[in-house]
Tab-separated table of C-alpha atoms and ligand atoms in Angstrom:
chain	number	residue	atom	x	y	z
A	1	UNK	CA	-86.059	-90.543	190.031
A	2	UNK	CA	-83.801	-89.769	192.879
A	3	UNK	CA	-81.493	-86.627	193.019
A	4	UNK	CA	-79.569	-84.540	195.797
A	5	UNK	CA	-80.854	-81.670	196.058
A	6	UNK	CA	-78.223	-80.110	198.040
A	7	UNK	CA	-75.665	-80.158	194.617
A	8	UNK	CA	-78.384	-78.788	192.452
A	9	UNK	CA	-76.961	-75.594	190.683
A	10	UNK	CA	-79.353	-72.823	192.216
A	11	UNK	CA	-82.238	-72.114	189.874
A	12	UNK	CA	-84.807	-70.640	190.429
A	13	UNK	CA	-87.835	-70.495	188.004
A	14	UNK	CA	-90.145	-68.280	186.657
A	15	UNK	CA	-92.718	-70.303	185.207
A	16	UNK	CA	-93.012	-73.807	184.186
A	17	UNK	CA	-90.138	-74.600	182.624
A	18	UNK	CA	-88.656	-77.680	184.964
A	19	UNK	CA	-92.274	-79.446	184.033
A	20	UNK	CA	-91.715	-78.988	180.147
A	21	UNK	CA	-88.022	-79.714	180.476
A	22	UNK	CA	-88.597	-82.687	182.538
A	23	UNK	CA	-91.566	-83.709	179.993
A	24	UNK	CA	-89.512	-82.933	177.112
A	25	UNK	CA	-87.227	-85.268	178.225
A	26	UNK	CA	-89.304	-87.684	179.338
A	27	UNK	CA	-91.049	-87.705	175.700
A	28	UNK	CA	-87.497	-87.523	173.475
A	29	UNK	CA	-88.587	-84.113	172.220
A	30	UNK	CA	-85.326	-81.651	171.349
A	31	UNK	CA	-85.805	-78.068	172.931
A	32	UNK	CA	-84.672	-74.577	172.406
A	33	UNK	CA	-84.399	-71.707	175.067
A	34	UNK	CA	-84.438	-68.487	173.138
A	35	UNK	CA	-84.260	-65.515	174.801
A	36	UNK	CA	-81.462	-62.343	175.841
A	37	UNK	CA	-77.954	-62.722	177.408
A	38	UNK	CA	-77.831	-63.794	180.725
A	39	UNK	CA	-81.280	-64.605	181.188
A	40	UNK	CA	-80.578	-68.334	183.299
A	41	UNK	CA	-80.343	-70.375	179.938
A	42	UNK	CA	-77.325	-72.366	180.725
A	43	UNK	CA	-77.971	-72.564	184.698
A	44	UNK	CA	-81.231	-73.981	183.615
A	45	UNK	CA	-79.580	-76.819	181.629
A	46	UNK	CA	-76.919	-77.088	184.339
A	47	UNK	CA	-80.272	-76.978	187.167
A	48	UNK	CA	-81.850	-80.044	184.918
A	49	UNK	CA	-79.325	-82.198	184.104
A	50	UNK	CA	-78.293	-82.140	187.757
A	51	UNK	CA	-81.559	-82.653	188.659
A	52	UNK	CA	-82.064	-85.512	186.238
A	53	UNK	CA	-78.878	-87.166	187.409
A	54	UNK	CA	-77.605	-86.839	183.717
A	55	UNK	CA	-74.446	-85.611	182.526
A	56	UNK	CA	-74.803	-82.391	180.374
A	57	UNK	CA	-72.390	-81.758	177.711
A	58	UNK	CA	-72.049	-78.089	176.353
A	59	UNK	CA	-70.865	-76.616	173.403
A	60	UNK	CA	-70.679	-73.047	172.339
A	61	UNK	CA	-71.135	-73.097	169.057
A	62	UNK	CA	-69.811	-69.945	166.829
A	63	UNK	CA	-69.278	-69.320	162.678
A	64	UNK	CA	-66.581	-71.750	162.402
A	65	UNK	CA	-68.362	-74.672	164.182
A	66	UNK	CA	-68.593	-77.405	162.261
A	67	UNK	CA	-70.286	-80.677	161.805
A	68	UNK	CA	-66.716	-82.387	162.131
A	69	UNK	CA	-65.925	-80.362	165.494
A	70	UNK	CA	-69.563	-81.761	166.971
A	71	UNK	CA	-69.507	-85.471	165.287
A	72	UNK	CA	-65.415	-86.262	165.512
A	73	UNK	CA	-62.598	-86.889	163.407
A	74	UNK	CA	-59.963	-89.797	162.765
A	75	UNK	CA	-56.422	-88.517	164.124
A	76	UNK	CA	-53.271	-89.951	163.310
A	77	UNK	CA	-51.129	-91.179	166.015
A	78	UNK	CA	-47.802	-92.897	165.128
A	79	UNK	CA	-48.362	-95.010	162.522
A	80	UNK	CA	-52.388	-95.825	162.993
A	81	UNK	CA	-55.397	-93.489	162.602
A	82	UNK	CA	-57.830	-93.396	165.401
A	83	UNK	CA	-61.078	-92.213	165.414
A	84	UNK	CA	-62.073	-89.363	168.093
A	85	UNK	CA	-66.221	-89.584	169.203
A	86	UNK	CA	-66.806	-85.111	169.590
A	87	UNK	CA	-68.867	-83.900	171.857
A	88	UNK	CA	-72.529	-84.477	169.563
A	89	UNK	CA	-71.556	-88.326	169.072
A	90	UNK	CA	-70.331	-89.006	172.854
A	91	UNK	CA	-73.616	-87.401	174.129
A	92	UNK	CA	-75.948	-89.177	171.814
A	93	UNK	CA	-73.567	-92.819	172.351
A	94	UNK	CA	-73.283	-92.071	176.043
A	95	UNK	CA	-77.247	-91.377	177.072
A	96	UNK	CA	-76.246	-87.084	177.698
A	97	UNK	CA	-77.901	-83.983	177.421
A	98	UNK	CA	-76.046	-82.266	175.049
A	99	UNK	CA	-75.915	-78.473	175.406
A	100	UNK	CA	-75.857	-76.198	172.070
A	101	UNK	CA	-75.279	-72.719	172.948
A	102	UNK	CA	-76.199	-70.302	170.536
A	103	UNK	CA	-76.888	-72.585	167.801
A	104	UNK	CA	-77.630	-70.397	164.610
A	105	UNK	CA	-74.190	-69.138	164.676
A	106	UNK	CA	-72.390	-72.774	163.460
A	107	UNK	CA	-72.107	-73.539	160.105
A	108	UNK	CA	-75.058	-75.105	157.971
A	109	UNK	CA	-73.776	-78.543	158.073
A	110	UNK	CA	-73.953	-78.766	161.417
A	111	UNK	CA	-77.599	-78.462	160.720
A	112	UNK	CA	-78.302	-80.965	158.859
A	113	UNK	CA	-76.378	-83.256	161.442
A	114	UNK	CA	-78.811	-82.290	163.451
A	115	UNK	CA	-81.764	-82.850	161.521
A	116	UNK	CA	-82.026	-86.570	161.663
A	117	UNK	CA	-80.834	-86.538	165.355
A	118	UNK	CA	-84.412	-84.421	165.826
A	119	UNK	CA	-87.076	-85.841	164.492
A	120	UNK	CA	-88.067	-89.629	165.316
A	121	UNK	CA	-85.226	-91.221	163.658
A	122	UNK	CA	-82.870	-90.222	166.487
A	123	UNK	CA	-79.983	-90.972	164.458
A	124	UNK	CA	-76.782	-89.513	164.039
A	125	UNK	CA	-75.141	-90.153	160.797
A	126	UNK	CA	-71.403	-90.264	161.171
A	127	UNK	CA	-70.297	-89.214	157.453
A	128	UNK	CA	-66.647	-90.247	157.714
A	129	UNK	CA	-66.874	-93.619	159.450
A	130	UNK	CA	-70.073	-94.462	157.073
A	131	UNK	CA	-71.641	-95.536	160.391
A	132	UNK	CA	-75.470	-94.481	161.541
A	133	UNK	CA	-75.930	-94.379	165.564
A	134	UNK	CA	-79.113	-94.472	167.087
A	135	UNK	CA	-79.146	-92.045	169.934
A	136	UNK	CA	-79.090	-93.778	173.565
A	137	UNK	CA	-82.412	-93.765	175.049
A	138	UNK	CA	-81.293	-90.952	177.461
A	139	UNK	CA	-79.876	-88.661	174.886
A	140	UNK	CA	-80.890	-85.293	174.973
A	141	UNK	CA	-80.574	-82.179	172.270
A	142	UNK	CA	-80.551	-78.913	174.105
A	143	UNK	CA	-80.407	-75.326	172.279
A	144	UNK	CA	-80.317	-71.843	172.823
A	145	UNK	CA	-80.235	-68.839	170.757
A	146	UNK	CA	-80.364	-65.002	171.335
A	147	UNK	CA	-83.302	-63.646	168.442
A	148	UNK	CA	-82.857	-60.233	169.462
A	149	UNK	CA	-78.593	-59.837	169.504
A	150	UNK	CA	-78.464	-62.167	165.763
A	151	UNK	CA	-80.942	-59.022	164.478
A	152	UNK	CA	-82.313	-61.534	162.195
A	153	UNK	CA	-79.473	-62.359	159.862
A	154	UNK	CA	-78.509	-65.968	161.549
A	155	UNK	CA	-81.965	-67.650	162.096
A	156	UNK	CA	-83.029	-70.909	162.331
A	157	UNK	CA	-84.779	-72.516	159.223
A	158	UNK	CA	-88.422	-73.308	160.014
A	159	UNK	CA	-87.920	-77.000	159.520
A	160	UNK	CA	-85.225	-76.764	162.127
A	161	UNK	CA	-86.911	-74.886	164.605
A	162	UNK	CA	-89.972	-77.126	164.342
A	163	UNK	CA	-88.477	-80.005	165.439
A	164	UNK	CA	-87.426	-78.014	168.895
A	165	UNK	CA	-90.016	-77.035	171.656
A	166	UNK	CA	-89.380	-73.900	172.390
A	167	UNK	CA	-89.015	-72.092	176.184
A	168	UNK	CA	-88.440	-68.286	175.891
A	169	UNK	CA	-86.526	-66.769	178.464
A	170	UNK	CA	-86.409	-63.335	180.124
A	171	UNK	CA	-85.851	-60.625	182.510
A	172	UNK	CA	-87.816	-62.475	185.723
A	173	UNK	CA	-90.803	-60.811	187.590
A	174	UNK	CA	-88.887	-57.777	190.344
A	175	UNK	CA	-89.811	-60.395	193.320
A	176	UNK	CA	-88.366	-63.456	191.154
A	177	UNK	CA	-85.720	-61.362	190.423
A	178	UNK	CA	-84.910	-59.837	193.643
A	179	UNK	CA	-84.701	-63.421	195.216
A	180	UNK	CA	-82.367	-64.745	192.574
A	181	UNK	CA	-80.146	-62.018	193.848
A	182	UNK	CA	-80.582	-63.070	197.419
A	183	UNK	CA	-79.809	-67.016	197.253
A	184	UNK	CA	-77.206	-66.479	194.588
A	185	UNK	CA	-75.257	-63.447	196.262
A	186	UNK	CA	-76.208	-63.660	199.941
A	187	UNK	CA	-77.243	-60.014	199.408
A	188	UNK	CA	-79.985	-58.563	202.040
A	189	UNK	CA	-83.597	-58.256	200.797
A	190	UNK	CA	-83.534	-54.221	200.630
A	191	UNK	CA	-80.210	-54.035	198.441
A	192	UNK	CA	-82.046	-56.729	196.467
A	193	UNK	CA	-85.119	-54.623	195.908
A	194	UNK	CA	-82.932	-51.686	194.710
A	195	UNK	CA	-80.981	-53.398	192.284
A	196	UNK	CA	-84.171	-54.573	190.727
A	197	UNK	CA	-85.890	-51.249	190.586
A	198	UNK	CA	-82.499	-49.623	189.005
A	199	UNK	CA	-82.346	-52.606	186.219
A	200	UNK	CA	-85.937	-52.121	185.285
A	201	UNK	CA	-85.639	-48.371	184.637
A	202	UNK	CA	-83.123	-49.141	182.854
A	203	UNK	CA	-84.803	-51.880	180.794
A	204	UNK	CA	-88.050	-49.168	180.825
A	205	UNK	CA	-85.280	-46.450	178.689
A	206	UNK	CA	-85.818	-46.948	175.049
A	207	UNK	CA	-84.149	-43.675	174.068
A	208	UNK	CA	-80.527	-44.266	175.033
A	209	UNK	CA	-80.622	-46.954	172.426
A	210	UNK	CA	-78.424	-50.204	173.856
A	211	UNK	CA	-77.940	-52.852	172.262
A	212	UNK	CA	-79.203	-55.265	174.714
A	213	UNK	CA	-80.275	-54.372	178.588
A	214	UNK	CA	-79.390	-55.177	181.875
A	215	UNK	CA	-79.457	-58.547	182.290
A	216	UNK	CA	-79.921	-60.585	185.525
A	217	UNK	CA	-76.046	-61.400	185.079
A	218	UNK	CA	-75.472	-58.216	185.664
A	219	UNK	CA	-77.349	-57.016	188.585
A	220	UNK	CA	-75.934	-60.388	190.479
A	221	UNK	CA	-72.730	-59.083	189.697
A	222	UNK	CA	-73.328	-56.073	191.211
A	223	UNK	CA	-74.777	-57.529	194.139
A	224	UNK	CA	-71.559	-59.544	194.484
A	225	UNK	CA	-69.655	-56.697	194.357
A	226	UNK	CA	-71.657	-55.277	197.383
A	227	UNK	CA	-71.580	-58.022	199.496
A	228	UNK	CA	-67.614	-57.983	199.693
A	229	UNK	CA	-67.519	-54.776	200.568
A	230	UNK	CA	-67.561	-52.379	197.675
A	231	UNK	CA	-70.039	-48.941	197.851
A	232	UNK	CA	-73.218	-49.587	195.952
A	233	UNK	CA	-73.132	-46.922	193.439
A	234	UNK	CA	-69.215	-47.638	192.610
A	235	UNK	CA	-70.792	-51.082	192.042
A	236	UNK	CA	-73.696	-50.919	189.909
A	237	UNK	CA	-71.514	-48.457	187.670
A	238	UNK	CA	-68.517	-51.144	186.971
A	239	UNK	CA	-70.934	-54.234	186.667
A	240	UNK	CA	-73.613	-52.818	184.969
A	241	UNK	CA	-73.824	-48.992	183.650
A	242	UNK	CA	-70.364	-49.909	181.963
A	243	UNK	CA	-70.426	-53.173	180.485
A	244	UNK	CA	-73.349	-51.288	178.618
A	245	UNK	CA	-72.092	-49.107	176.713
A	246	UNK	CA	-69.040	-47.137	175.498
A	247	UNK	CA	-70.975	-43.667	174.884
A	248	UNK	CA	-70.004	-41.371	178.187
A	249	UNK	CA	-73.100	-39.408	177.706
A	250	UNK	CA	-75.238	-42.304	178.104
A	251	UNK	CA	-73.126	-43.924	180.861
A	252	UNK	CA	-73.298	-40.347	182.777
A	253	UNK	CA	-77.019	-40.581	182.502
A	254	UNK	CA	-77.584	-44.090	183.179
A	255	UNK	CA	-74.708	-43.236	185.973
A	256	UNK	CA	-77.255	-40.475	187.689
A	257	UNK	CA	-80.513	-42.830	187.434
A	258	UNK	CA	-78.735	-45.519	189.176
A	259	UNK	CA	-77.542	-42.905	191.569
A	260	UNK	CA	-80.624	-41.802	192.242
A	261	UNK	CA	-82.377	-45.035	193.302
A	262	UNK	CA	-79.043	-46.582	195.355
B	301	LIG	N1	-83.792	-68.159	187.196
B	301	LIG	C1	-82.563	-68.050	187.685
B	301	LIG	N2	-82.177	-68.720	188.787
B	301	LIG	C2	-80.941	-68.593	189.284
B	301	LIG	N3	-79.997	-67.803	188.758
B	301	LIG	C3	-80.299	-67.097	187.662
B	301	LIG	C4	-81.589	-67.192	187.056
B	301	LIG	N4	-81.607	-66.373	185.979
B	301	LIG	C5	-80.395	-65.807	185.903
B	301	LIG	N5	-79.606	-66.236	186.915
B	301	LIG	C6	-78.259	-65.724	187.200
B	301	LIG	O1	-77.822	-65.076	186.025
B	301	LIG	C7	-76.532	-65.543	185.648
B	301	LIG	C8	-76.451	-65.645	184.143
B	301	LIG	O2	-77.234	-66.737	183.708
B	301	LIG	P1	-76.783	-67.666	182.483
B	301	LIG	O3	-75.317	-67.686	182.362
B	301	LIG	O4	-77.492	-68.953	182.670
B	301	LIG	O5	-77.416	-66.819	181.283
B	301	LIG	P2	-77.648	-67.240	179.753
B	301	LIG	O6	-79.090	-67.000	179.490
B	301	LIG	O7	-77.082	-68.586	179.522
B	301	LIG	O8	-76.792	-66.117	179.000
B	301	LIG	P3	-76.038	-66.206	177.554
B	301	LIG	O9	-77.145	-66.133	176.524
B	301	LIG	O10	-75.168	-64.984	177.559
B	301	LIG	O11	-75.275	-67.480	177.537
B	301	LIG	C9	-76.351	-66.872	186.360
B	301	LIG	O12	-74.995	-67.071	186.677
B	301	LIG	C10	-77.189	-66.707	187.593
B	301	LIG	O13	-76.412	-66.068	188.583
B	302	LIG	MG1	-75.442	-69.231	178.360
């Protein structure tokens, strides 16, 4: 396996996930990163793909995705219909890794397209062509879903989730995390180290009640934000007191903690 790693997204990871992706892979086995928002899911599938030398194909799947939108659909043009391969079918023709973001929220049907894909069949049953495909030997079925932001009302079946391995994602270790903000931003070490302690207090405050924490996404925000030039605490509040919540009691306190560290 060859691969450049100079156009390798940056990704940097926290435990062993390239081994069981690469195994996964390797073995035909479907997988499912589960974990919160911006936690490095889809930089990891952008990372492995790259570093596969496979092309990665992504959809975002929400309640209106259907099996039709994934599998294709005949068009008319002029006075012929032609049949249009969607994203699920050109992955599993073509040899890709194909990239479902936040799976449970699409429609049940696209389920059950899915189940037959997963398990050692590896086919893909194209309803409205009558036509089964057997995956390429390169094909790939990627996942992802959020458990704690669906609060339970859009899971996964058992018998769907068992055909996935499963990788859980989450906020990195304070050195991981500190260094993701230095290769990704450019950001010195100290400002780093600060931006992690201020997102872990922040994760450590159950009281204030948000929805979801700071995420990494955030706190390389901020850093980016710093590096061209804006003040630190001006900063942190606009890329990540704010985006997390509405209340201005809360953001005044989380405001003052973040004040207090920067
Ligand atoms: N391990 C990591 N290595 C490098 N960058 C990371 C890592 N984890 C998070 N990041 C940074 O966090 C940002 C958000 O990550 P990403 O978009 O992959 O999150 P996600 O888990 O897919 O979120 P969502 O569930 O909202 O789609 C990335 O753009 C990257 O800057
Ligand atoms: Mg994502």
């Amino acid at each position: 396996m060859t691969f450049e790693t100079e156009k390798l997204p940056f990704y940097l990871p926290v435990a062993k996930e390239v081994e069981v992706f690469t195994n996964a892979f390797e073995n035909k086995i479907p997988l499912l990163l589960k974990g919160p928002t911006g936690t490095g899911k889809t930089r990891f599938v952008e990372h492995m793909a790259a570093r596969l030398g496979k092309k990665s194909i992504t959809v975002s799947c929400h309640e209106e995705t259907s099996a039709t939108d994934l599998i294709g659909r005949f068009l008319i043009k002029g006075a012929e219909t032609v049949w249009l391969d969607g994203p699920m079918t050109m992955a599993v023709r073509n040899g890709c890794i194909l990239y479902l973001d936040e799976v449970a929220e699409a429609r049940p049907d696209v389920i059950v397209a899915i189940h037959s894909l997963t398990d050692f069949r590896r086919e893909l049953y194209i309803d409205k062509r009558s036509e089964s495909l057997t995956a390429h030997e390169d094909f790939m079925l990627v996942a992802s879903f959020n458990p704690g932001y669906q609060r339970g009302f859009k899971e996964l079946k058992p018998s769907t989730r068992q055909r996935f391995l499963a990788i859980p994602f989450n906020y990195p270790k304070p050195e991981t995390e500190a260094v993701i903000l230095t290769e990704e931003t450019g950001i010195d070490e100290e400002t780093a180290r600060k931006l992690v302690i201020t997102g872990n207090k922040i994760r450590n405050l159950q009281e204030v009640g948000l929805a979801e924490t700071v995420s990494t996404r955030l706190l390389v925000h901020a850093a980016m934000l710093i590096k061209s030039g804006l003040p630190k605490r001006l900063a942190v509040r606009m890329a990540v007191v704010e985006p997390l919540t509405d209340d201005p009691q809360v953001s005044e306190s989380l405001t003052d903690l973040c004040n207090l560290i920067l």
